[in-house]
Amino acid sequence: MSGFLTLRWRRLRRQLRCHRGRPRSLGERIDRATATMPLFTYTVFNLHRHEGHDYATIAKMLRLDVDEVERHIAAALLHLAVALDRDD
């Protein structure tokens, strides 16, 4: 399975788990928040936070400007902050 399809499948599984009820742990709350994140923003966030790529590498991989990568990371962090604050 390609990387994109793997990410999509993981995201869909998280969305299905989120409908079962209110998550209890911080990890579950973060999973729930990332499941509602726009897919491309989640992809950029995942490449940086979980796979450890720097902004320049991500920009090259996805054919973006580094500024666009920064905007997606900022959007992901804002999305997480708002979702976690709302989930309390």
PDB file of N, CA and C in Angstrom, residues 5 7 11 21-22 25-27 29 31 35 39 47 53-54 56 58 61 67 75 79-80 82:
ATOM      1  N   LEU A   5      -2.042   6.138   0.758  1.00  0.00           N
ATOM      2  CA  LEU A   5      -3.191   5.297   1.098  1.00  0.00           C
ATOM      3  C   LEU A   5      -3.106   4.793   2.532  1.00  0.00           C
ATOM      4  N   LEU A   7      -1.757   6.439   5.056  1.00  0.00           N
ATOM      5  CA  LEU A   7      -2.183   7.564   5.889  1.00  0.00           C
ATOM      6  C   LEU A   7      -3.691   7.722   5.855  1.00  0.00           C
ATOM      7  N   ARG A  11      -6.267   7.343   9.019  1.00  0.00           N
ATOM      8  CA  ARG A  11      -7.150   8.459   9.363  1.00  0.00           C
ATOM      9  C   ARG A  11      -8.604   8.003   9.424  1.00  0.00           C
ATOM     10  N   GLY A  21     -17.565   7.266  21.276  1.00  0.00           N
ATOM     11  CA  GLY A  21     -17.744   7.937  22.552  1.00  0.00           C
ATOM     12  C   GLY A  21     -16.594   8.874  22.849  1.00  0.00           C
ATOM     13  N   ARG A  22     -16.690   9.524  23.973  1.00  0.00           N
ATOM     14  CA  ARG A  22     -15.679  10.508  24.372  1.00  0.00           C
ATOM     15  C   ARG A  22     -14.369   9.801  24.746  1.00  0.00           C
ATOM     16  N   SER A  25      -8.055   9.201  27.325  1.00  0.00           N
ATOM     17  CA  SER A  25      -6.673   9.619  27.546  1.00  0.00           C
ATOM     18  C   SER A  25      -6.296  10.760  26.592  1.00  0.00           C
ATOM     19  N   LEU A  26      -5.179  11.416  26.907  1.00  0.00           N
ATOM     20  CA  LEU A  26      -4.690  12.487  26.045  1.00  0.00           C
ATOM     21  C   LEU A  26      -4.376  11.961  24.658  1.00  0.00           C
ATOM     22  N   GLY A  27      -3.793  10.765  24.579  1.00  0.00           N
ATOM     23  CA  GLY A  27      -3.485  10.168  23.282  1.00  0.00           C
ATOM     24  C   GLY A  27      -4.731   9.971  22.428  1.00  0.00           C
ATOM     25  N   ARG A  29      -7.493  11.679  22.749  1.00  0.00           N
ATOM     26  CA  ARG A  29      -7.990  13.008  22.400  1.00  0.00           C
ATOM     27  C   ARG A  29      -7.198  13.582  21.226  1.00  0.00           C
ATOM     28  N   ASP A  31      -5.636  11.747  18.928  1.00  0.00           N
ATOM     29  CA  ASP A  31      -6.066  10.967  17.760  1.00  0.00           C
ATOM     30  C   ASP A  31      -7.380  11.495  17.199  1.00  0.00           C
ATOM     31  N   ALA A  35      -7.859  13.240  13.540  1.00  0.00           N
ATOM     32  CA  ALA A  35      -8.778  12.608  12.597  1.00  0.00           C
ATOM     33  C   ALA A  35      -9.668  13.627  11.897  1.00  0.00           C
ATOM     34  N   LEU A  39      -6.723  16.452   5.382  1.00  0.00           N
ATOM     35  CA  LEU A  39      -5.800  15.368   5.075  1.00  0.00           C
ATOM     36  C   LEU A  39      -4.398  15.863   4.720  1.00  0.00           C
ATOM     37  N   LEU A  47       4.533  13.918   8.651  1.00  0.00           N
ATOM     38  CA  LEU A  47       5.896  13.826   8.139  1.00  0.00           C
ATOM     39  C   LEU A  47       6.885  14.533   9.063  1.00  0.00           C
ATOM     40  N   HIS A  53      11.001  14.424   9.581  1.00  0.00           N
ATOM     41  CA  HIS A  53      11.565  15.180   8.459  1.00  0.00           C
ATOM     42  C   HIS A  53      11.565  16.670   8.781  1.00  0.00           C
ATOM     43  N   ASP A  54      12.568  17.382   8.288  1.00  0.00           N
ATOM     44  CA  ASP A  54      12.582  18.831   8.469  1.00  0.00           C
ATOM     45  C   ASP A  54      11.734  19.497   7.372  1.00  0.00           C
ATOM     46  N   ALA A  56      12.386  21.622   4.980  1.00  0.00           N
ATOM     47  CA  ALA A  56      12.942  21.632   3.628  1.00  0.00           C
ATOM     48  C   ALA A  56      12.746  20.282   2.935  1.00  0.00           C
ATOM     49  N   ILE A  58      10.390  18.031   3.638  1.00  0.00           N
ATOM     50  CA  ILE A  58       8.956  17.881   3.369  1.00  0.00           C
ATOM     51  C   ILE A  58       8.563  18.707   2.142  1.00  0.00           C
ATOM     52  N   MET A  61       9.710  16.852  -0.869  1.00  0.00           N
ATOM     53  CA  MET A  61       8.925  15.623  -1.082  1.00  0.00           C
ATOM     54  C   MET A  61       7.556  15.933  -1.680  1.00  0.00           C
ATOM     55  N   ASP A  67       7.637  27.866   3.044  1.00  0.00           N
ATOM     56  CA  ASP A  67       6.607  28.693   3.695  1.00  0.00           C
ATOM     57  C   ASP A  67       5.266  27.968   3.779  1.00  0.00           C
ATOM     58  N   ALA A  75      -1.145  25.463  11.008  1.00  0.00           N
ATOM     59  CA  ALA A  75      -2.575  25.135  10.956  1.00  0.00           C
ATOM     60  C   ALA A  75      -2.864  23.867  11.752  1.00  0.00           C
ATOM     61  N   HIS A  79      -5.195  23.689  14.990  1.00  0.00           N
ATOM     62  CA  HIS A  79      -6.316  22.751  14.980  1.00  0.00           C
ATOM     63  C   HIS A  79      -6.289  21.881  16.241  1.00  0.00           C
ATOM     64  N   LEU A  80      -5.099  21.370  16.584  1.00  0.00           N
ATOM     65  CA  LEU A  80      -4.972  20.542  17.785  1.00  0.00           C
ATOM     66  C   LEU A  80      -5.298  21.332  19.049  1.00  0.00           C
ATOM     67  N   VAL A  82      -7.183  24.009  19.438  1.00  0.00           N
ATOM     68  CA  VAL A  82      -8.618  24.314  19.516  1.00  0.00           C
ATOM     69  C   VAL A  82      -9.404  23.049  19.853  1.00  0.00           C
TER      70      VAL A  82
END
